[in-house]
Amino acid sequence: MKRLFFCFSIVVLVSCQKDNGGGDYVPVPENPERFYAGGKTTTFLATSDAFATPAENLTQEEFDKHMDGDLQFEQTFVTAPAPVNSGLGSIFNNSACIACHPRDGRAGFPKDLNARGGLLLRTSLAGATSKGAPIAVPGFGTQIQNHAVHGYEAEASYSVRFEESTETLADGTKVSLRKPIFALKDTYKEFPAEAMLSARLATPVFGLGLLEAIPETDLLASQDIDDADGDGISGKANLVWDPSLKKEVVGRFGWKANVGTVLVQSAGAYHDDMGITSYVFPDEHCEGQENCQDNSTGSPEVSDEILNTVAFYCRTLAVPAPRDIDDPTVLKGEQLFSQIDCAKCHTPKQRSGPADVAALSNQNFYPYTDLLLHDMGESMADGRPDFLADGNEWRTRPLWGIGLTKLINGHTEFLHDGRARNITEAILWHGGEAQVSKEKFKALPKTDRDALLAFLNSL
Ligand code: HEC
Ligand code: HEC
């Protein structure tokens, strides 16, 4: 029903374009294709389930597999031995995928940092392994697990303080910003002072199969590493070691694009976030960590089938359609988004190539990301390199679905560490290559800022 309505309104809009003579100019979407933010996977649900809906174009068999994966995404793991979902820990951050990705969406900035939540701290020493990966901190690895099963000690507790600052917009509006500075307390052994920490908040997991199916050659061709076009914006693909394919691939997932595939991201989540081994990461994350024990029984704690199914689930979640895209204010905001250079990194349109799942193949879709790394300036820097991403660089976040965050997750906390409390704050944290774009935003009159926000909230 919903879908019919949308098709109908596209027809009406196209005809409006021809006979709006006399009245105010009402721009119409130049591109009705944009209704289908996820190509044929798109869902027109705009409810609290909008991030958790199967792609519209799956076969029955794929749909069934997706639903199996849905179940796995929700499973809570427990201490071994147990008849099902055994093997949590011994040290971990949380016990279920859904616990960090609520409603397949975004975790909020935790009210209690050490309750089980969706924020985790990565760590490493300076330098890189022979594969280009971050160097593990002896006794702590590359992620700080702040929970442990009974009889073991967590590596540390997280602590945070905030640095407050104020940005003043051209019309005098003042916006206060907070920057969280994280540290560790109660470490189970001495934590080296020179070790780096990087906070990461769990992101939505829909639409990922489409992002995964953008041909590598297209991503590499869209780079502008030396800023040859002189616009102050250089994009760089991350190149990462893939432990499953055993080769270097273009990084696409995570805030620094440090993982190439949804499969490896999922296996990494089981391994590092939950302490669960799989065929991709067969060894417990215990090496050199006295507080941790390999409690697996020799075979992976999560079966190959479950790992593959949970990855399939994330790959085949539908993308929610934008709303109100024919609203004049939203259309004005869409123009501004290009005019003030947001679209230079948040590339509106991408196209997938052939994929093993037909539903994901050869789709035009609208993620608003180039999947490339950009220097976002000192104030956003974590100072922790991850493969080719240096301490200032972050992957352009997709903006699809961002306007549904409040409805689905009950908050509007954005950026890698959740420092922004709304979209305006998120924009004001942009620096480095995005500094000029940010300044253009600050110079806009309020009506234009509101139009830009209306556009972002329509996504
Ligand atoms: C402790 C919280 C936590 C748990 C548990 C967790 N995740 Fe995540 N997830 C995160 C964080 C944080 C990120 C961002 C990681 C980064 O940037 O390095 C993330 C990122 C992802 C991404 C990449 C999304 C993107 O757009 O880049 C996928 C896919 C994902 N998680 C899947 C899973 C699956 C599947 C599970 C369960 C097996 C899971 N996660 C369990 C916190 C968690
Ligand atoms: C130079 C590239 C670049 C430009 C230009 C740019 N962005 Fe971004 N944007 C990014 C990156 C990279 C991130 C992720 C930052 C992080 O990791 O915390 C981001 C994050 C965001 C977020 C938060 C998304 C989330 O999921 O947390 C919003 C909102 C956003 N940008 C909007 C805009 C708007 C609006 C403009 C134009 C005024 C703009 N951006 C210009 C690169 C850019």
Coordinates of C-alpha atoms and ligand atoms in Angstrom, one line a residue:
M1 CA 0.0 0.0 0.0
K2 CA 2.6 2.5 1.2
R3 CA 4.7 1.8 -1.9
L4 CA 1.8 2.4 -4.2
F5 CA 1.3 5.7 -2.6
F6 CA 4.9 6.8 -3.1
C7 CA 4.8 5.8 -6.8
F8 CA 1.6 7.8 -7.2
S9 CA 3.1 10.9 -5.6
I10 CA 6.1 10.7 -7.9
V11 CA 3.8 10.8 -10.9
V12 CA 2.0 13.8 -9.4
L13 CA 5.2 15.6 -8.7
V14 CA 6.5 15.2 -12.2
S15 CA 3.3 16.6 -13.5
C16 CA 3.4 19.5 -11.0
Q17 CA 6.6 20.5 -12.5
K18 CA 4.9 21.4 -15.7
D19 CA 2.0 23.4 -14.5
N20 CA 3.0 25.4 -11.5
G21 CA 2.7 28.6 -13.5
G22 CA 1.7 31.7 -11.6
G23 CA 2.2 30.6 -8.0
D24 CA 5.4 30.4 -6.0
Y25 CA 8.1 28.3 -7.6
V26 CA 7.9 24.9 -5.9
P27 CA 10.9 22.9 -6.8
V28 CA 10.2 19.3 -7.4
P29 CA 12.6 16.4 -6.9
E30 CA 14.7 16.3 -10.0
N31 CA 15.3 12.7 -9.3
P32 CA 12.4 10.6 -8.1
E33 CA 14.9 7.7 -7.9
R34 CA 15.9 9.2 -4.6
F35 CA 12.8 7.9 -2.9
Y36 CA 14.5 4.5 -3.2
A37 CA 17.4 5.3 -0.9
G38 CA 18.4 1.6 -0.9
G39 CA 17.4 0.8 -4.5
K40 CA 15.1 -2.1 -4.6
T41 CA 15.9 -3.1 -1.0
T42 CA 14.2 0.1 0.3
T43 CA 11.5 -0.1 2.9
F44 CA 8.8 2.6 3.2
L45 CA 8.3 1.9 6.9
A46 CA 9.0 5.0 9.0
T47 CA 8.3 3.4 12.4
S48 CA 10.7 2.3 15.1
D49 CA 11.2 -0.9 13.1
A50 CA 12.6 1.0 10.1
F51 CA 16.2 0.0 10.6
A52 CA 15.2 -3.7 11.3
T53 CA 13.3 -4.6 8.2
P54 CA 14.4 -7.2 5.6
A55 CA 15.3 -5.9 2.2
E56 CA 12.1 -5.8 0.1
N57 CA 13.5 -7.7 -2.8
L58 CA 14.8 -10.9 -1.1
T59 CA 13.8 -14.4 -2.4
Q60 CA 11.8 -16.6 0.0
E61 CA 15.0 -18.5 0.8
E62 CA 17.0 -15.4 1.4
F63 CA 14.2 -14.0 3.5
D64 CA 14.2 -17.1 5.7
K65 CA 18.0 -16.9 6.1
H66 CA 17.6 -13.2 7.0
M67 CA 15.1 -14.1 9.7
D68 CA 17.5 -16.8 11.1
G69 CA 20.2 -14.1 11.3
D70 CA 17.7 -11.8 13.0
L71 CA 17.4 -14.3 15.8
Q72 CA 21.2 -14.7 16.1
F73 CA 21.6 -10.9 16.2
E74 CA 19.4 -10.9 19.3
Q75 CA 21.0 -13.9 21.2
T76 CA 22.5 -13.2 24.5
F77 CA 25.7 -15.2 25.2
V78 CA 26.5 -16.7 28.6
T79 CA 29.5 -18.2 30.4
A80 CA 30.7 -21.6 29.2
P81 CA 29.7 -24.4 29.6
A82 CA 26.0 -23.9 28.6
P83 CA 23.8 -25.8 26.2
V84 CA 23.3 -22.7 23.9
N85 CA 25.1 -19.4 23.3
S86 CA 28.0 -20.6 25.4
G87 CA 31.4 -19.0 25.5
L88 CA 31.0 -15.4 26.6
G89 CA 34.3 -13.8 27.7
S90 CA 36.2 -14.5 29.8
I91 CA 36.5 -10.7 29.3
F92 CA 34.0 -8.8 27.1
N93 CA 32.2 -5.5 26.5
N94 CA 28.7 -6.8 26.0
S95 CA 26.8 -10.0 25.5
A96 CA 24.6 -9.6 22.4
C97 CA 24.8 -7.7 19.1
I98 CA 21.5 -6.1 19.7
A99 CA 22.6 -4.8 23.1
C100 CA 25.0 -2.4 21.4
H101 CA 23.0 -1.9 18.2
P102 CA 19.6 -1.2 19.7
R103 CA 16.8 -1.8 17.1
D104 CA 19.7 -2.3 14.7
G105 CA 20.4 1.3 15.2
R106 CA 22.8 3.6 17.1
A107 CA 23.9 3.4 20.7
G108 CA 23.5 6.6 22.7
F109 CA 26.3 8.1 24.7
P110 CA 26.2 5.9 27.8
K111 CA 24.7 7.4 31.0
D112 CA 26.8 5.0 33.0
L113 CA 30.0 4.3 31.1
N114 CA 30.6 0.9 32.7
A115 CA 27.1 -0.4 32.5
R116 CA 27.0 -2.7 29.4
G117 CA 26.5 -0.3 26.6
G118 CA 27.4 0.5 23.0
L119 CA 30.6 2.5 23.5
L120 CA 34.0 0.8 23.5
L121 CA 37.6 1.9 23.7
R122 CA 40.2 0.7 21.2
T123 CA 43.8 0.9 22.2
S124 CA 47.3 0.3 20.6
L125 CA 50.9 1.3 20.7
A126 CA 52.6 3.5 18.1
G127 CA 53.5 1.8 14.8
A128 CA 51.9 -1.0 12.8
T129 CA 52.2 -4.7 12.4
S130 CA 53.6 -6.2 9.1
K131 CA 50.0 -6.3 7.9
G132 CA 49.5 -2.6 8.7
A133 CA 47.3 -3.2 11.7
P134 CA 47.5 -1.4 15.0
I135 CA 50.0 -2.9 17.5
A136 CA 48.4 -4.6 20.5
V137 CA 49.2 -3.3 24.0
P138 CA 50.7 -6.2 25.9
G139 CA 48.2 -7.5 28.4
F140 CA 45.4 -5.4 26.9
G141 CA 45.2 -6.2 23.2
T142 CA 43.6 -3.7 20.8
Q143 CA 40.4 -3.2 22.7
I144 CA 39.7 -2.6 26.4
Q145 CA 37.2 -5.1 27.7
N146 CA 35.5 -3.5 30.7
H147 CA 33.5 -6.6 31.8
A148 CA 34.5 -10.1 32.8
V149 CA 32.6 -13.3 33.6
H150 CA 32.5 -14.6 37.2
G151 CA 36.0 -15.4 38.5
Y152 CA 37.9 -13.1 36.1
E153 CA 38.8 -9.5 36.3
A154 CA 37.9 -6.9 33.7
E155 CA 40.9 -5.1 32.1
A156 CA 39.8 -1.8 33.3
S157 CA 36.8 0.6 33.9
Y158 CA 36.2 3.5 31.6
S159 CA 36.2 7.0 32.9
V160 CA 35.4 10.3 31.1
R161 CA 35.5 14.0 31.6
F162 CA 34.2 16.7 29.3
E163 CA 35.8 19.7 27.8
E164 CA 33.2 22.4 27.1
S165 CA 33.5 25.0 24.3
T166 CA 31.3 27.4 22.4
E167 CA 30.8 28.1 18.7
T168 CA 29.2 31.3 17.6
L169 CA 27.3 31.4 14.3
A170 CA 27.2 34.4 12.0
D171 CA 23.8 35.5 13.3
G172 CA 25.1 35.5 16.9
T173 CA 23.5 32.1 17.9
K174 CA 25.8 30.4 20.4
V175 CA 26.1 26.6 20.4
S176 CA 27.8 24.8 23.3
L177 CA 29.9 21.8 22.5
R178 CA 31.3 19.0 24.7
K179 CA 34.3 16.9 24.0
P180 CA 34.6 13.6 26.0
I181 CA 38.1 12.8 27.1
F182 CA 38.3 9.1 28.1
A183 CA 40.7 7.4 30.4
L184 CA 41.0 4.1 32.2
K185 CA 40.8 3.4 35.9
D186 CA 41.1 0.3 38.0
T187 CA 43.3 -1.4 35.4
Y188 CA 44.0 -5.0 36.3
K189 CA 47.7 -4.3 35.7
E190 CA 49.6 -1.2 34.8
F191 CA 48.4 0.4 31.5
P192 CA 51.4 1.8 29.6
A193 CA 51.2 5.6 29.6
E194 CA 52.1 5.8 25.9
A195 CA 49.3 3.6 24.8
M196 CA 46.6 5.3 22.6
L197 CA 42.8 5.2 23.2
S198 CA 40.0 5.7 20.7
A199 CA 36.4 5.7 21.6
R200 CA 33.8 4.2 19.2
L201 CA 30.0 4.2 19.5
A202 CA 28.0 1.5 17.8
T203 CA 26.4 2.6 14.6
P204 CA 23.3 1.4 12.7
V205 CA 23.7 -1.8 10.7
F206 CA 21.3 -1.5 7.8
G207 CA 22.2 -1.1 4.1
L208 CA 25.6 -2.6 4.6
G209 CA 25.3 -5.2 1.8
L210 CA 24.9 -2.3 -0.7
L211 CA 28.0 -0.5 0.6
E212 CA 29.9 -3.8 0.5
A213 CA 28.9 -4.3 -3.2
I214 CA 30.3 -0.9 -4.5
P215 CA 33.1 -2.1 -6.7
E216 CA 36.6 -1.6 -5.2
T217 CA 37.7 0.0 -8.5
D218 CA 35.0 2.7 -8.1
L219 CA 36.1 3.5 -4.6
L220 CA 39.7 3.7 -5.6
A221 CA 38.9 5.9 -8.6
S222 CA 37.0 8.3 -6.4
Q223 CA 40.0 9.0 -4.3
D224 CA 41.8 12.4 -4.5
I225 CA 44.7 11.7 -2.2
D226 CA 46.8 14.7 -3.2
D227 CA 43.8 17.0 -3.7
A228 CA 44.5 17.3 -7.5
D229 CA 41.3 19.3 -8.0
G230 CA 42.5 21.8 -5.4
D231 CA 39.2 22.0 -3.5
G232 CA 40.8 21.4 -0.1
I233 CA 39.2 18.0 0.2
S234 CA 41.2 14.9 -0.4
G235 CA 39.6 11.5 0.0
K236 CA 41.6 8.3 0.6
A237 CA 40.5 4.7 0.7
N238 CA 41.6 2.7 3.7
L239 CA 43.4 -0.5 2.7
V240 CA 43.1 -3.2 5.3
W241 CA 44.2 -6.8 5.8
D242 CA 41.2 -9.2 5.5
P243 CA 41.8 -12.2 7.7
S244 CA 39.1 -14.2 6.0
L245 CA 40.1 -13.5 2.3
K246 CA 43.8 -13.4 3.4
K247 CA 44.5 -10.4 1.2
E248 CA 44.4 -6.6 1.4
V249 CA 41.0 -5.1 0.6
V250 CA 39.4 -1.6 0.6
G251 CA 38.2 -0.8 4.1
R252 CA 34.5 0.1 4.3
F253 CA 33.2 -0.5 7.8
G254 CA 33.8 1.0 11.2
W255 CA 34.4 4.7 11.9
K256 CA 37.9 4.5 10.4
A257 CA 36.9 2.1 7.6
N258 CA 39.3 -0.4 9.2
V259 CA 37.3 -3.5 8.1
G260 CA 36.6 -4.6 4.6
T261 CA 33.5 -6.9 4.9
V262 CA 30.5 -7.3 7.1
L263 CA 31.6 -10.9 7.7
V264 CA 34.9 -9.8 9.3
Q265 CA 33.2 -7.0 11.2
S266 CA 30.7 -9.5 12.6
A267 CA 33.4 -12.0 13.5
G268 CA 35.4 -9.2 15.1
A269 CA 32.4 -8.2 17.1
Y270 CA 31.9 -11.8 18.4
H271 CA 35.7 -12.0 19.2
D272 CA 36.5 -8.6 20.7
D273 CA 33.2 -7.4 22.0
M274 CA 31.9 -10.6 23.3
G275 CA 34.9 -13.0 23.7
I276 CA 33.4 -15.6 21.2
T277 CA 35.7 -17.4 18.8
S278 CA 34.7 -18.2 15.2
Y279 CA 36.4 -19.6 12.1
V280 CA 37.7 -16.1 11.2
F281 CA 39.1 -15.5 14.6
P282 CA 39.7 -19.0 16.1
D283 CA 41.8 -18.0 19.1
E284 CA 40.5 -16.2 22.2
H285 CA 41.7 -12.6 22.5
C286 CA 43.8 -13.6 25.4
E287 CA 47.3 -13.6 24.2
G288 CA 49.5 -12.1 26.9
Q289 CA 46.5 -11.2 29.0
E290 CA 46.9 -12.8 32.4
N291 CA 43.3 -12.1 33.3
C292 CA 41.8 -13.9 30.4
Q293 CA 41.5 -17.6 29.7
D294 CA 40.8 -19.6 26.6
N295 CA 37.5 -21.2 27.7
S296 CA 36.7 -22.6 24.2
T297 CA 36.7 -26.3 23.7
G298 CA 38.9 -26.4 20.7
S299 CA 36.2 -25.7 18.1
P300 CA 34.9 -22.2 17.5
E301 CA 32.3 -21.0 20.0
V302 CA 30.1 -19.7 17.3
S303 CA 29.4 -22.1 14.3
D304 CA 30.4 -21.1 10.8
E305 CA 26.7 -21.2 9.9
I306 CA 25.7 -18.7 12.6
L307 CA 28.5 -16.3 11.8
N308 CA 27.6 -16.4 8.1
T309 CA 23.9 -16.0 8.9
V310 CA 24.4 -13.0 11.2
A311 CA 26.6 -11.3 8.6
F312 CA 23.9 -12.1 5.9
Y313 CA 21.3 -10.5 8.2
C314 CA 23.2 -7.2 8.4
R315 CA 23.9 -7.2 4.7
T316 CA 20.2 -7.6 3.8
L317 CA 18.6 -5.1 6.1
A318 CA 16.5 -2.7 4.1
V319 CA 17.3 1.0 3.8
P320 CA 14.5 3.3 5.0
A321 CA 13.1 5.7 2.3
P322 CA 13.5 9.4 2.9
R323 CA 10.4 11.2 3.9
D324 CA 8.9 14.6 2.8
I325 CA 11.4 14.9 -0.1
D326 CA 8.9 17.0 -2.1
D327 CA 8.6 19.5 0.8
P328 CA 9.9 22.9 -0.4
T329 CA 12.0 23.4 2.7
V330 CA 13.6 20.0 2.4
L331 CA 14.3 20.7 -1.3
K332 CA 15.9 24.0 -0.4
G333 CA 18.0 22.1 2.2
E334 CA 19.0 19.6 -0.4
Q335 CA 20.4 22.4 -2.6
L336 CA 22.2 23.9 0.3
F337 CA 23.8 20.5 1.2
S338 CA 25.5 20.7 -2.2
Q339 CA 26.2 24.4 -2.2
I340 CA 28.1 24.4 1.1
D341 CA 30.1 21.3 0.0
C342 CA 28.6 18.7 2.3
A343 CA 28.0 16.5 -0.8
K344 CA 31.8 16.5 -1.6
C345 CA 32.3 13.9 1.1
H346 CA 28.8 12.8 1.8
T347 CA 28.4 11.6 -1.8
P348 CA 24.6 11.3 -2.3
K349 CA 24.5 8.5 -4.9
Q350 CA 26.4 5.2 -5.2
R351 CA 25.9 2.1 -7.4
S352 CA 26.6 -1.5 -6.5
G353 CA 28.2 -3.9 -8.9
P354 CA 27.4 -7.6 -9.1
A355 CA 27.0 -9.3 -5.7
D356 CA 26.4 -12.9 -4.6
V357 CA 23.0 -11.8 -3.4
A358 CA 20.9 -10.7 -6.4
A359 CA 18.9 -8.3 -4.3
L360 CA 22.1 -6.3 -3.7
S361 CA 23.4 -6.3 -7.2
N362 CA 23.5 -3.3 -9.6
Q363 CA 21.4 -1.0 -7.4
N364 CA 21.4 2.8 -7.5
F365 CA 21.2 4.0 -3.9
Y366 CA 21.7 7.1 -1.7
P367 CA 23.9 6.5 1.3
Y368 CA 25.5 10.1 1.4
T369 CA 29.0 8.8 1.8
D370 CA 32.1 8.3 -0.3
L371 CA 33.4 5.6 2.2
L372 CA 36.7 7.5 2.1
L373 CA 38.9 8.8 4.9
H374 CA 39.2 12.5 5.5
D375 CA 41.3 14.6 7.9
M376 CA 38.7 16.1 10.2
G377 CA 41.0 18.3 12.1
E378 CA 42.7 18.3 15.5
S379 CA 39.6 18.6 17.6
M380 CA 38.1 15.4 16.1
A381 CA 41.4 13.5 16.1
D382 CA 41.9 10.4 18.2
G383 CA 45.6 10.3 17.4
R384 CA 45.3 6.5 16.8
P385 CA 46.2 5.2 13.3
D386 CA 44.3 2.2 12.0
F387 CA 45.8 0.8 8.8
L388 CA 46.0 3.8 6.4
A389 CA 43.8 6.0 8.5
D390 CA 46.0 8.4 10.5
G391 CA 45.1 9.9 13.8
N392 CA 43.1 12.8 12.2
E393 CA 41.2 10.7 9.7
W394 CA 37.7 9.3 9.8
R395 CA 35.5 7.7 7.3
T396 CA 32.6 9.8 6.0
R397 CA 29.5 8.5 7.8
P398 CA 26.5 7.5 5.7
L399 CA 23.7 9.9 6.4
W400 CA 20.8 7.7 5.3
G401 CA 18.3 7.1 8.1
I402 CA 19.8 9.8 10.3
G403 CA 16.4 11.6 10.6
L404 CA 14.9 8.5 12.1
T405 CA 17.5 8.2 14.9
K406 CA 15.3 10.0 17.5
L407 CA 12.3 7.9 16.7
I408 CA 14.2 4.6 16.7
N409 CA 16.9 5.1 19.3
G410 CA 15.4 7.9 21.4
H411 CA 18.4 10.2 21.1
T412 CA 20.3 12.3 18.6
E413 CA 23.9 11.7 19.6
F414 CA 26.3 11.6 16.7
L415 CA 29.9 11.2 15.7
H416 CA 32.3 8.5 16.6
D417 CA 32.3 9.1 20.3
G418 CA 28.8 10.4 20.6
R419 CA 30.0 13.9 21.5
A420 CA 27.4 15.7 19.4
R421 CA 24.0 16.0 21.0
N422 CA 22.2 17.0 17.8
I423 CA 23.0 17.4 14.1
T424 CA 24.0 21.1 14.4
E425 CA 26.7 20.1 17.0
A426 CA 27.8 17.3 14.7
I427 CA 28.4 19.8 11.8
L428 CA 30.2 22.3 14.1
W429 CA 32.7 19.6 15.1
H430 CA 33.7 19.3 11.4
G431 CA 37.2 20.7 10.8
G432 CA 40.3 19.9 8.7
E433 CA 39.2 19.2 5.1
A434 CA 35.6 20.0 6.2
Q435 CA 36.5 23.4 7.8
V436 CA 35.4 25.5 4.8
S437 CA 32.1 23.6 4.6
K438 CA 31.6 24.2 8.3
E439 CA 32.3 27.9 8.0
K440 CA 29.8 28.1 5.2
F441 CA 27.2 26.5 7.4
K442 CA 28.0 29.0 10.2
A443 CA 27.5 31.9 7.8
L444 CA 24.0 30.7 6.8
P445 CA 20.9 32.6 7.9
K446 CA 18.7 30.7 10.4
T447 CA 16.1 29.9 7.7
D448 CA 18.7 28.2 5.6
R449 CA 20.2 26.3 8.5
D450 CA 16.7 25.1 9.3
A451 CA 16.2 24.0 5.7
L452 CA 19.5 22.1 5.8
L453 CA 18.4 20.4 9.0
A454 CA 15.0 19.6 7.5
F455 CA 16.7 17.9 4.6
L456 CA 19.0 15.9 6.9
N457 CA 16.0 14.9 9.0
S458 CA 14.2 13.8 5.9
L459 CA 16.9 11.2 5.2
Ligands
HEC1 C1 30.1 -3.8 22.8 C2 29.2 -3.3 21.9 C3 29.1 -4.0 20.5 C4 28.7 -5.3 20.3 C5 28.4 -6.4 21.4 C6 28.5 -5.5 18.9 N1 28.9 -4.3 18.3 FE1 28.9 -4.0 16.3 N2 29.8 -2.2 16.6 C7 30.1 -1.6 17.8 C8 30.9 -0.5 17.6 C9 31.5 0.4 18.7 C10 31.1 -0.3 16.2 C11 32.0 0.7 15.5 C12 33.4 0.0 15.5 C13 34.5 0.9 15.0 O1 34.3 1.9 14.5 O2 35.6 0.4 15.1 C14 30.3 -1.4 15.6 C15 30.2 -1.6 14.2 C16 29.6 -2.7 13.6 C17 29.4 -2.8 12.2 C18 29.9 -1.9 11.1 C19 28.8 -0.8 10.8 C20 29.3 0.2 9.9 O3 28.5 0.9 9.2 O4 30.5 0.4 9.7 C21 28.7 -4.0 12.0 C22 28.3 -4.7 10.7 C23 28.5 -4.6 13.3 N3 29.0 -3.7 14.3 C24 27.9 -5.8 13.5 C25 27.8 -6.4 14.8 C26 27.4 -7.8 15.0 C27 26.9 -8.7 13.9 C28 27.5 -8.0 16.3 C29 27.2 -9.3 17.1 C30 27.9 -10.5 16.6 C31 27.9 -6.8 16.9 N4 28.1 -5.8 16.0 C32 28.1 -6.6 18.3 C33 29.7 -2.1 19.0 C34 29.3 -3.4 19.2
HEC2 C1 35.8 16.6 4.3 C2 34.6 15.7 4.3 C3 33.3 16.1 4.9 C4 32.6 17.2 4.6 C5 32.9 18.3 3.7 C6 31.4 17.1 5.5 N1 31.5 16.0 6.2 FE1 30.1 15.3 7.6 N2 31.3 13.8 8.2 C7 32.5 13.5 7.6 C8 33.1 12.5 8.4 C9 34.5 11.9 8.1 C10 32.2 12.2 9.4 C11 32.5 11.2 10.6 C12 33.1 11.9 11.7 C13 33.4 10.9 12.9 O1 34.0 9.9 12.7 O2 33.0 11.3 14.0 C14 31.1 13.0 9.2 C15 30.0 13.0 10.1 C16 28.8 13.8 9.9 C17 27.6 13.7 10.7 C18 27.4 12.8 11.8 C19 26.9 11.4 11.3 C20 26.8 10.3 12.3 O3 26.3 9.3 11.9 O4 27.3 10.5 13.4 C21 26.8 14.6 10.1 C22 25.3 14.9 10.6 C23 27.4 15.3 9.0 N3 28.7 14.7 8.9 C24 26.8 16.3 8.2 C25 27.6 17.1 7.4 C26 27.1 18.3 6.8 C27 25.7 18.8 6.9 C28 28.1 18.8 6.0 C29 28.1 20.1 5.3 C30 27.9 21.3 6.1 C31 29.2 17.9 6.1 N4 28.9 16.9 7.0 C32 30.4 18.1 5.5 C33 33.1 14.1 6.5 C34 32.6 15.3 5.9

